[in-house]
């Protein structure tokens, strides 16, 4: 028996845990590909609905397929009254991500228990791709209704019902603000949704796959994934980025703020990445949309001056590049969304990737259960002591 200490890959860094056909980072260019297509190209030429279809079905839709798909999405936007009532009772002191997590869990509880016969080894008894695609589409259609209603609830406003004459992105603006902005703003928003949709075995997707691997259901997997995405090292970073900008009113504030933050061992949100070490390939596309948006207002121009300065300073002092959350935080702010709504918007998009991975995990399931190296107290005897009640 070997007594050599096992090699620990903390944070599973560098571990290849399974195969996937959903997305990959091209090893030569660093470009993220969804089902083989470069994501910047998808962002430049597709609507978000087409990309969602691609992520789930593996191919871009034909016009006829897209028509059926978008009609199904529009028809599924309304949420059950009992859910709306339950969410309205949640305290305003909670995070909107808690509301979303509760909502998905509640929607799962409305489904009858699945009674699955045991299948052969390696098969997931709940593997019904058609049914899971239906559930995924239903969640994807309902999440914007829930996110918009929650932003309005926090503003003391009544919810606005979905409008089936509007596409996914336009309808979300309508439900949040009662109006749809011009095409440049809608396009910038849609780019963010496309860029956020999928990213391999990131923490929330891996969470969804772990939950699925125990033969649990799709709603449980998405509920867990929302919990993982909430943290500021993951999806919560887009909100944390904006919190940083709220502390920096001018570019000259950057050096002292950065020195203080780094001296305390703090992290600057929106910088660094577990996988991209020479820059996040999604940033230039999002940055282009941010530039267009920012030049439309004085607030935007001032924000960009601070943004550029912090980006330069991080590269000089830490050699770190921004990740997608760095431009996305300011993009959502300039579009008029409240800061606590940013990560819920990420959920509206990433639910496509999560559920594609749930379906993939079910198709080739193996329980995900790593080992640990024990570093606790060595074996010892329980001391003699009086039995309870004696
Ligand atoms: N600000 C300051 N220092 C950072 C940093 C950041 N944003 N990101 C990484 N570092 C530093 C770490 O402090 C560490 O320094 P050390 O070796 O001197 O201790 C080194 O870089 C490695 O960081 P580590 O956290 O171990 O790398 P990782 O690959 O595990 O982390 C992230 C990746 C994303 C968790 C990390 O970069 C981070 O926390 N970024 C901020 C949160 C964020 O933007 N998340 C969204 C990701 S898309």
Short mmCIF file of C-alpha atoms and ligand atoms in Angstrom, two decimals:
data_model
loop_
_atom_site.label_atom_id
_atom_site.label_comp_id
_atom_site.label_asym_id
_atom_site.label_seq_id
_atom_site.Cartn_x
_atom_site.Cartn_y
_atom_site.Cartn_z
CA UNK A 1 0.00 0.00 0.00
CA UNK A 2 1.38 3.45 -0.94
CA UNK A 3 1.89 5.89 1.91
CA UNK A 4 2.68 8.84 -0.40
CA UNK A 5 0.53 11.87 0.34
CA UNK A 6 -2.14 12.25 -2.34
CA UNK A 7 -1.83 15.26 -4.64
CA UNK A 8 -4.53 17.74 -3.69
CA UNK A 9 -6.00 19.88 -6.47
CA UNK A 10 -7.53 22.59 -4.33
CA UNK A 11 -10.62 24.05 -5.91
CA UNK A 12 -10.35 21.18 -8.44
CA UNK A 13 -8.06 23.53 -10.39
CA UNK A 14 -6.86 21.86 -13.56
CA UNK A 15 -8.97 18.73 -13.00
CA UNK A 16 -10.79 17.38 -16.07
CA UNK A 17 -13.91 15.90 -14.46
CA UNK A 18 -15.86 14.68 -17.51
CA UNK A 19 -16.53 15.32 -21.18
CA UNK A 20 -18.98 17.88 -22.58
CA UNK A 21 -20.24 18.74 -26.05
CA UNK A 22 -21.86 22.03 -25.01
CA UNK A 23 -18.94 24.48 -25.06
CA UNK A 24 -15.16 24.70 -25.09
CA UNK A 25 -12.45 27.35 -24.93
CA UNK A 26 -10.45 27.03 -28.17
CA UNK A 27 -6.96 26.16 -26.95
CA UNK A 28 -5.25 28.09 -29.77
CA UNK A 29 -7.21 31.34 -29.71
CA UNK A 30 -8.74 31.34 -26.21
CA UNK A 31 -12.14 31.94 -27.84
CA UNK A 32 -15.21 30.43 -26.21
CA UNK A 33 -17.21 28.22 -28.60
CA UNK A 34 -20.84 27.15 -28.06
CA UNK A 35 -21.44 23.89 -29.93
CA UNK A 36 -18.46 24.82 -32.12
CA UNK A 37 -19.49 28.40 -32.94
CA UNK A 38 -17.29 31.30 -31.71
CA UNK A 39 -19.33 33.23 -29.17
CA UNK A 40 -18.28 36.69 -30.46
CA UNK A 41 -19.69 35.66 -33.87
CA UNK A 42 -22.92 34.48 -32.28
CA UNK A 43 -23.18 37.76 -30.34
CA UNK A 44 -22.67 39.74 -33.55
CA UNK A 45 -25.32 37.98 -35.61
CA UNK A 46 -27.85 36.08 -33.47
CA UNK A 47 -30.77 36.83 -31.24
CA UNK A 48 -30.56 35.34 -27.76
CA UNK A 49 -33.41 32.95 -28.56
CA UNK A 50 -31.35 31.41 -31.39
CA UNK A 51 -28.39 30.90 -29.06
CA UNK A 52 -30.60 29.29 -26.41
CA UNK A 53 -31.90 26.90 -29.07
CA UNK A 54 -28.32 26.15 -30.15
CA UNK A 55 -27.20 25.41 -26.59
CA UNK A 56 -30.07 22.99 -26.01
CA UNK A 57 -30.34 21.36 -29.43
CA UNK A 58 -26.75 21.50 -30.71
CA UNK A 59 -27.63 23.35 -33.94
CA UNK A 60 -28.86 26.82 -34.81
CA UNK A 61 -32.60 26.75 -35.58
CA UNK A 62 -34.08 26.94 -39.06
CA UNK A 63 -36.62 29.78 -39.45
CA UNK A 64 -39.46 27.27 -38.97
CA UNK A 65 -37.86 25.79 -35.83
CA UNK A 66 -37.23 29.26 -34.43
CA UNK A 67 -40.85 30.23 -34.96
CA UNK A 68 -42.13 27.24 -32.98
CA UNK A 69 -39.46 27.72 -30.29
CA UNK A 70 -40.12 31.42 -29.71
CA UNK A 71 -43.88 30.84 -29.69
CA UNK A 72 -43.41 28.23 -26.95
CA UNK A 73 -41.19 30.63 -24.95
CA UNK A 74 -43.71 33.46 -25.22
CA UNK A 75 -46.59 31.17 -24.21
CA UNK A 76 -44.75 30.02 -21.05
CA UNK A 77 -43.86 33.43 -19.56
CA UNK A 78 -46.64 33.77 -17.02
CA UNK A 79 -45.96 32.41 -13.54
CA UNK A 80 -48.58 30.65 -11.40
CA UNK A 81 -50.48 32.97 -9.08
CA UNK A 82 -49.60 30.88 -6.03
CA UNK A 83 -45.91 31.44 -6.75
CA UNK A 84 -46.36 35.21 -7.18
CA UNK A 85 -48.18 35.30 -3.85
CA UNK A 86 -45.49 33.26 -2.10
CA UNK A 87 -42.67 35.47 -3.46
CA UNK A 88 -44.52 38.63 -2.44
CA UNK A 89 -44.32 37.42 1.17
CA UNK A 90 -40.51 37.19 1.16
CA UNK A 91 -38.84 40.02 3.12
CA UNK A 92 -37.30 42.88 1.16
CA UNK A 93 -34.20 42.44 3.30
CA UNK A 94 -33.28 39.26 1.39
CA UNK A 95 -31.17 39.15 -1.74
CA UNK A 96 -33.12 38.90 -5.03
CA UNK A 97 -31.06 35.76 -5.74
CA UNK A 98 -32.78 34.22 -2.68
CA UNK A 99 -36.10 35.08 -4.32
CA UNK A 100 -35.03 33.39 -7.55
CA UNK A 101 -33.70 30.33 -5.75
CA UNK A 102 -36.99 30.06 -3.84
CA UNK A 103 -39.00 30.55 -7.04
CA UNK A 104 -37.27 27.71 -8.90
CA UNK A 105 -37.58 25.45 -5.88
CA UNK A 106 -41.29 26.30 -5.65
CA UNK A 107 -41.85 25.63 -9.36
CA UNK A 108 -40.20 22.24 -8.84
CA UNK A 109 -42.50 21.52 -5.91
CA UNK A 110 -45.51 22.09 -8.18
CA UNK A 111 -44.39 19.14 -10.34
CA UNK A 112 -45.64 15.71 -9.28
CA UNK A 113 -43.03 13.28 -7.93
CA UNK A 114 -41.36 11.33 -10.73
CA UNK A 115 -41.53 7.60 -10.18
CA UNK A 116 -38.59 6.24 -12.15
CA UNK A 117 -37.95 2.56 -12.65
CA UNK A 118 -34.28 1.64 -12.08
CA UNK A 119 -32.46 1.50 -15.43
CA UNK A 120 -29.22 -0.21 -16.42
CA UNK A 121 -25.97 1.07 -14.80
CA UNK A 122 -24.83 4.42 -16.21
CA UNK A 123 -28.34 5.52 -17.12
CA UNK A 124 -30.23 8.13 -15.19
CA UNK A 125 -33.76 6.93 -14.51
CA UNK A 126 -35.01 10.49 -14.97
CA UNK A 127 -33.33 10.85 -18.37
CA UNK A 128 -36.17 12.01 -20.59
CA UNK A 129 -34.57 14.59 -22.83
CA UNK A 130 -37.84 15.79 -24.34
CA UNK A 131 -39.41 16.37 -20.94
CA UNK A 132 -36.28 18.07 -19.58
CA UNK A 133 -36.16 20.40 -22.60
CA UNK A 134 -39.77 21.35 -21.92
CA UNK A 135 -39.00 22.05 -18.27
CA UNK A 136 -35.90 24.03 -19.22
CA UNK A 137 -37.80 26.18 -21.70
CA UNK A 138 -40.53 26.79 -19.16
CA UNK A 139 -38.00 27.95 -16.53
CA UNK A 140 -36.15 30.09 -19.06
CA UNK A 141 -39.42 31.77 -20.08
CA UNK A 142 -40.56 32.41 -16.49
CA UNK A 143 -37.33 33.67 -14.91
CA UNK A 144 -37.48 37.13 -16.56
CA UNK A 145 -41.05 37.58 -15.31
CA UNK A 146 -39.85 36.80 -11.77
CA UNK A 147 -36.72 38.98 -12.01
CA UNK A 148 -38.62 41.98 -13.38
CA UNK A 149 -41.39 41.66 -10.77
CA UNK A 150 -38.78 41.52 -8.00
CA UNK A 151 -37.01 44.68 -9.17
CA UNK A 152 -40.38 46.44 -9.27
CA UNK A 153 -41.40 45.09 -5.84
CA UNK A 154 -38.24 46.60 -4.38
CA UNK A 155 -39.15 49.90 -5.99
CA UNK A 156 -42.67 49.73 -4.53
CA UNK A 157 -44.17 49.19 -8.01
CA UNK A 158 -46.79 46.68 -9.19
CA UNK A 159 -45.60 43.96 -11.59
CA UNK A 160 -46.11 44.33 -15.34
CA UNK A 161 -47.44 41.29 -17.19
CA UNK A 162 -45.37 39.81 -20.03
CA UNK A 163 -46.20 40.93 -23.57
CA UNK A 164 -46.25 38.04 -26.01
CA UNK A 165 -45.85 40.38 -28.98
CA UNK A 166 -42.31 41.18 -27.78
CA UNK A 167 -39.13 39.11 -28.12
CA UNK A 168 -37.27 37.85 -25.00
CA UNK A 169 -35.03 40.90 -24.42
CA UNK A 170 -37.61 43.55 -25.35
CA UNK A 171 -40.21 41.87 -23.14
CA UNK A 172 -37.82 41.97 -20.18
CA UNK A 173 -37.34 45.73 -20.52
CA UNK A 174 -41.10 46.11 -20.86
CA UNK A 175 -41.72 44.11 -17.66
CA UNK A 176 -39.03 46.06 -15.74
CA UNK A 177 -39.72 49.60 -16.89
CA UNK A 178 -43.00 49.64 -18.80
CA UNK A 179 -41.19 50.61 -22.01
CA UNK A 180 -38.63 49.25 -24.46
CA UNK A 181 -35.44 51.25 -25.11
CA UNK A 182 -33.94 51.86 -28.56
CA UNK A 183 -32.34 49.08 -30.59
CA UNK A 184 -28.76 49.88 -29.50
CA UNK A 185 -29.62 49.33 -25.84
CA UNK A 186 -31.61 46.16 -26.53
CA UNK A 187 -28.73 44.85 -28.65
CA UNK A 188 -26.19 45.52 -25.87
CA UNK A 189 -28.41 43.70 -23.40
CA UNK A 190 -28.82 40.75 -25.72
CA UNK A 191 -25.06 40.55 -26.21
CA UNK A 192 -24.68 40.23 -22.44
CA UNK A 193 -27.23 37.39 -22.37
CA UNK A 194 -25.44 35.57 -25.18
CA UNK A 195 -22.04 35.95 -23.50
CA UNK A 196 -23.36 34.79 -20.12
CA UNK A 197 -25.25 31.73 -21.42
CA UNK A 198 -22.68 28.98 -21.01
CA UNK A 199 -19.12 28.40 -19.83
CA UNK A 200 -18.16 24.77 -19.32
CA UNK A 201 -17.70 23.34 -15.83
CA UNK A 202 -17.85 26.64 -13.95
CA UNK A 203 -18.88 26.48 -10.27
CA UNK A 204 -22.65 26.79 -10.75
CA UNK A 205 -22.80 24.42 -13.73
CA UNK A 206 -20.69 21.91 -11.85
CA UNK A 207 -23.08 22.27 -8.90
CA UNK A 208 -25.98 21.47 -11.24
CA UNK A 209 -24.12 18.42 -12.55
CA UNK A 210 -23.25 17.18 -9.03
CA UNK A 211 -26.91 17.41 -7.99
CA UNK A 212 -28.03 15.69 -11.19
CA UNK A 213 -25.46 12.93 -10.68
CA UNK A 214 -27.27 11.76 -7.53
CA UNK A 215 -30.35 11.11 -9.72
CA UNK A 216 -32.01 14.26 -8.41
CA UNK A 217 -34.29 16.39 -10.62
CA UNK A 218 -33.74 19.38 -12.90
CA UNK A 219 -35.37 21.93 -10.55
CA UNK A 220 -33.13 20.84 -7.67
CA UNK A 221 -30.09 21.20 -9.94
CA UNK A 222 -31.07 24.73 -11.03
CA UNK A 223 -31.94 25.74 -7.45
CA UNK A 224 -28.45 24.66 -6.33
CA UNK A 225 -26.83 26.37 -9.30
CA UNK A 226 -28.50 29.67 -8.39
CA UNK A 227 -27.04 29.36 -4.90
CA UNK A 228 -23.57 28.85 -6.37
CA UNK A 229 -23.89 31.71 -8.84
CA UNK A 230 -24.88 34.14 -6.09
CA UNK A 231 -21.37 34.31 -4.59
CA UNK A 232 -19.12 37.26 -5.53
CA UNK A 233 -16.32 34.98 -6.75
CA UNK A 234 -18.78 33.82 -9.42
CA UNK A 235 -21.91 35.56 -10.76
CA UNK A 236 -22.20 37.99 -7.88
CA UNK A 237 -19.10 39.74 -9.23
CA UNK A 238 -21.12 41.88 -11.68
CA UNK A 239 -22.88 43.54 -8.73
CA UNK A 240 -19.63 43.78 -6.77
CA UNK A 241 -18.00 45.59 -9.71
CA UNK A 242 -20.65 48.28 -9.58
CA UNK A 243 -20.20 48.54 -5.81
CA UNK A 244 -16.53 49.33 -6.50
CA UNK A 245 -17.43 52.10 -8.96
CA UNK A 246 -19.76 53.59 -6.37
CA UNK A 247 -16.66 54.13 -4.18
CA UNK A 248 -14.64 55.77 -6.97
CA UNK A 249 -15.96 59.11 -8.16
CA UNK A 250 -12.94 60.07 -10.34
CA UNK A 251 -9.93 58.34 -11.98
CA UNK A 252 -7.60 59.96 -9.47
CA UNK A 253 -9.35 58.04 -6.67
CA UNK A 254 -8.15 54.76 -8.19
CA UNK A 255 -4.48 54.53 -7.06
CA UNK A 256 -5.12 55.06 -3.34
CA UNK A 257 -8.23 52.87 -3.35
CA UNK A 258 -6.43 50.05 -5.15
CA UNK A 259 -3.35 50.25 -2.95
CA UNK A 260 -5.55 50.11 0.16
CA UNK A 261 -7.63 47.19 -1.14
CA UNK A 262 -4.61 45.12 -2.15
CA UNK A 263 -2.72 45.96 1.06
CA UNK A 264 -5.63 44.49 3.03
CA UNK A 265 -5.45 41.34 0.88
CA UNK A 266 -8.77 42.20 -0.79
CA UNK A 267 -9.75 41.12 -4.28
CA UNK A 268 -10.82 43.56 -6.95
CA UNK A 269 -14.06 42.23 -8.32
CA UNK A 270 -14.29 41.72 -12.06
CA UNK A 271 -10.60 40.79 -12.45
CA UNK A 272 -8.90 37.44 -12.79
CA UNK A 273 -10.26 34.11 -13.93
CA UNK A 274 -9.66 30.47 -13.09
CA UNK A 275 -9.36 29.48 -16.75
CA UNK A 276 -8.39 32.61 -18.72
CA UNK A 277 -4.99 33.78 -17.55
CA UNK A 278 -4.30 36.16 -20.48
CA UNK A 279 -7.69 37.82 -20.76
CA UNK A 280 -11.31 36.68 -20.93
CA UNK A 281 -12.23 36.20 -24.59
CA UNK A 282 -15.76 37.51 -23.98
CA UNK A 283 -14.62 40.90 -22.68
CA UNK A 284 -13.87 42.69 -26.01
CA UNK A 285 -17.41 42.01 -27.27
CA UNK A 286 -19.03 43.25 -24.07
CA UNK A 287 -16.63 46.16 -23.85
CA UNK A 288 -17.70 47.26 -27.34
CA UNK A 289 -21.34 47.38 -26.21
CA UNK A 290 -20.32 49.24 -23.05
CA UNK A 291 -18.38 51.84 -25.06
CA UNK A 292 -21.43 52.49 -27.26
CA UNK A 293 -23.70 52.80 -24.26
CA UNK A 294 -21.35 54.92 -22.16
CA UNK A 295 -20.78 57.57 -24.79
CA UNK A 296 -24.50 58.37 -24.74
CA UNK A 297 -24.41 60.12 -21.32
CA UNK A 298 -22.16 62.24 -19.15
CA UNK A 299 -22.50 59.64 -16.38
CA UNK A 300 -21.33 56.98 -18.82
CA UNK A 301 -18.30 59.00 -19.91
CA UNK A 302 -17.26 59.66 -16.32
CA UNK A 303 -17.72 56.02 -15.41
CA UNK A 304 -15.52 54.95 -18.33
CA UNK A 305 -12.71 57.22 -17.20
CA UNK A 306 -12.62 55.40 -13.84
CA UNK A 307 -13.16 52.03 -15.56
CA UNK A 308 -10.16 52.50 -17.87
CA UNK A 309 -7.93 53.72 -15.06
CA UNK A 310 -8.72 50.77 -12.80
CA UNK A 311 -8.23 48.32 -15.66
CA UNK A 312 -4.77 49.77 -16.42
CA UNK A 313 -3.82 49.86 -12.75
CA UNK A 314 -4.79 46.20 -12.23
CA UNK A 315 -2.70 45.10 -15.16
CA UNK A 316 0.30 47.14 -13.97
CA UNK A 317 0.10 46.15 -10.30
CA UNK A 318 -1.20 42.54 -10.44
CA UNK A 319 -0.89 41.50 -14.09
CA UNK A 320 -4.61 40.68 -14.00
CA UNK A 321 -7.10 41.19 -16.84
CA UNK A 322 -10.81 41.94 -16.48
CA UNK A 323 -13.36 39.15 -16.74
CA UNK A 324 -16.84 39.42 -18.28
CA UNK A 325 -18.35 40.83 -15.08
CA UNK A 326 -16.17 43.94 -15.28
CA UNK A 327 -17.92 45.48 -18.32
CA UNK A 328 -21.30 43.88 -17.58
CA UNK A 329 -21.82 45.57 -14.21
CA UNK A 330 -21.58 49.09 -15.72
CA UNK A 331 -23.62 48.01 -18.76
CA UNK A 332 -26.56 46.97 -16.58
CA UNK A 333 -26.23 50.10 -14.45
CA UNK A 334 -26.31 52.40 -17.48
CA UNK A 335 -29.35 50.52 -18.79
CA UNK A 336 -31.20 51.48 -15.62
CA UNK A 337 -31.26 48.17 -13.75
CA UNK A 338 -30.82 48.26 -9.97
CA UNK A 339 -27.60 46.68 -8.74
CA UNK A 340 -29.29 43.70 -6.97
CA UNK A 341 -30.90 42.77 -10.30
CA UNK A 342 -27.58 42.19 -12.12
CA UNK A 343 -26.88 38.62 -10.94
CA UNK A 344 -30.53 37.57 -11.43
CA UNK A 345 -30.17 38.71 -15.07
CA UNK A 346 -27.15 36.39 -15.31
CA UNK A 347 -29.44 33.57 -14.13
CA UNK A 348 -31.96 34.36 -16.92
CA UNK A 349 -29.20 33.57 -19.38
CA UNK A 350 -27.10 30.85 -17.68
CA UNK A 351 -30.18 28.71 -17.05
CA UNK A 352 -29.77 27.62 -20.68
CA UNK A 353 -26.24 26.31 -20.08
CA UNK A 354 -27.11 24.75 -16.71
CA UNK A 355 -29.99 22.76 -18.12
CA UNK A 356 -28.03 21.66 -21.21
CA UNK A 357 -25.47 20.23 -18.78
CA UNK A 358 -28.18 18.58 -16.67
CA UNK A 359 -29.42 16.81 -19.80
CA UNK A 360 -25.87 15.85 -20.78
CA UNK A 361 -25.09 14.57 -17.27
CA UNK A 362 -28.25 12.45 -17.29
CA UNK A 363 -27.32 10.93 -20.65
CA UNK A 364 -23.97 9.62 -19.33
CA UNK A 365 -24.36 9.65 -15.60
CA UNK A 366 -21.79 8.77 -12.97
CA UNK A 367 -22.17 9.83 -9.35
CA UNK A 368 -19.78 12.75 -8.70
CA UNK A 369 -18.08 11.92 -5.43
CA UNK A 370 -14.38 12.86 -5.00
CA UNK A 371 -12.15 11.83 -2.11
CA UNK A 372 -10.59 13.97 0.59
CA UNK A 373 -7.27 13.76 2.42
CA UNK A 374 -7.87 13.65 6.16
CA UNK A 375 -5.93 16.16 8.25
CA UNK A 376 -7.88 15.86 11.52
CA UNK A 377 -7.01 14.24 14.86
CA UNK A 378 -5.66 10.67 14.68
CA UNK A 379 -7.70 7.77 15.97
CA UNK A 380 -8.34 7.90 19.74
CA UNK A 381 -10.53 6.14 22.29
CA UNK A 382 -13.68 7.78 23.62
CA UNK A 383 -12.94 8.52 27.32
CA UNK A 384 -14.95 6.75 30.04
CA UNK A 385 -17.68 9.03 31.30
CA UNK A 386 -21.07 8.66 32.99
CA UNK A 387 -23.90 7.61 30.68
CA UNK A 388 -26.59 10.28 30.19
CA UNK A 389 -29.16 10.19 33.01
CA UNK A 390 -26.79 8.42 35.45
N1 LIG B 1 -7.96 40.91 -7.22
C1 LIG B 1 -6.81 40.84 -6.56
N2 LIG B 1 -6.02 39.75 -6.57
C2 LIG B 1 -6.44 38.72 -7.28
C3 LIG B 1 -7.63 38.72 -7.99
C4 LIG B 1 -8.41 39.87 -7.96
N3 LIG B 1 -9.57 39.97 -8.61
N4 LIG B 1 -7.80 37.54 -8.62
C5 LIG B 1 -6.74 36.80 -8.30
N5 LIG B 1 -5.91 37.51 -7.49
C6 LIG B 1 -4.66 37.06 -6.92
C7 LIG B 1 -4.92 36.26 -5.66
O1 LIG B 1 -4.97 37.06 -4.50
C8 LIG B 1 -3.74 35.32 -5.67
O2 LIG B 1 -2.60 36.01 -5.25
P1 LIG B 1 -1.50 35.27 -4.35
O3 LIG B 1 -0.99 34.15 -5.21
O4 LIG B 1 -0.53 36.34 -4.06
O5 LIG B 1 -2.24 34.76 -3.13
C9 LIG B 1 -3.54 35.03 -7.16
O6 LIG B 1 -4.06 36.17 -7.84
C10 LIG B 1 -4.31 33.80 -7.61
O7 LIG B 1 -5.68 33.97 -7.26
P2 LIG B 1 -6.71 32.81 -7.00
O8 LIG B 1 -7.92 33.37 -6.35
O9 LIG B 1 -6.04 31.68 -6.31
O10 LIG B 1 -6.98 32.37 -8.48
P3 LIG B 1 -8.17 31.53 -8.96
O11 LIG B 1 -7.83 31.06 -10.30
O12 LIG B 1 -8.58 30.54 -7.96
O13 LIG B 1 -9.32 32.64 -8.94
C11 LIG B 1 -11.08 34.02 -9.30
C12 LIG B 1 -10.12 33.00 -9.93
C13 LIG B 1 -12.07 34.44 -10.37
C14 LIG B 1 -11.83 33.38 -8.13
C15 LIG B 1 -10.28 35.24 -8.80
O14 LIG B 1 -9.55 35.80 -9.86
C16 LIG B 1 -11.18 36.25 -8.15
O15 LIG B 1 -11.52 36.12 -6.97
N6 LIG B 1 -11.60 37.32 -8.90
C17 LIG B 1 -12.52 38.29 -8.37
C18 LIG B 1 -13.95 37.79 -8.42
C19 LIG B 1 -14.49 37.78 -9.82
O16 LIG B 1 -14.35 38.73 -10.57
N7 LIG B 1 -15.20 36.71 -10.13
C20 LIG B 1 -15.82 36.51 -11.43
C21 LIG B 1 -15.11 35.42 -12.18
S1 LIG B 1 -15.72 35.30 -13.83
#
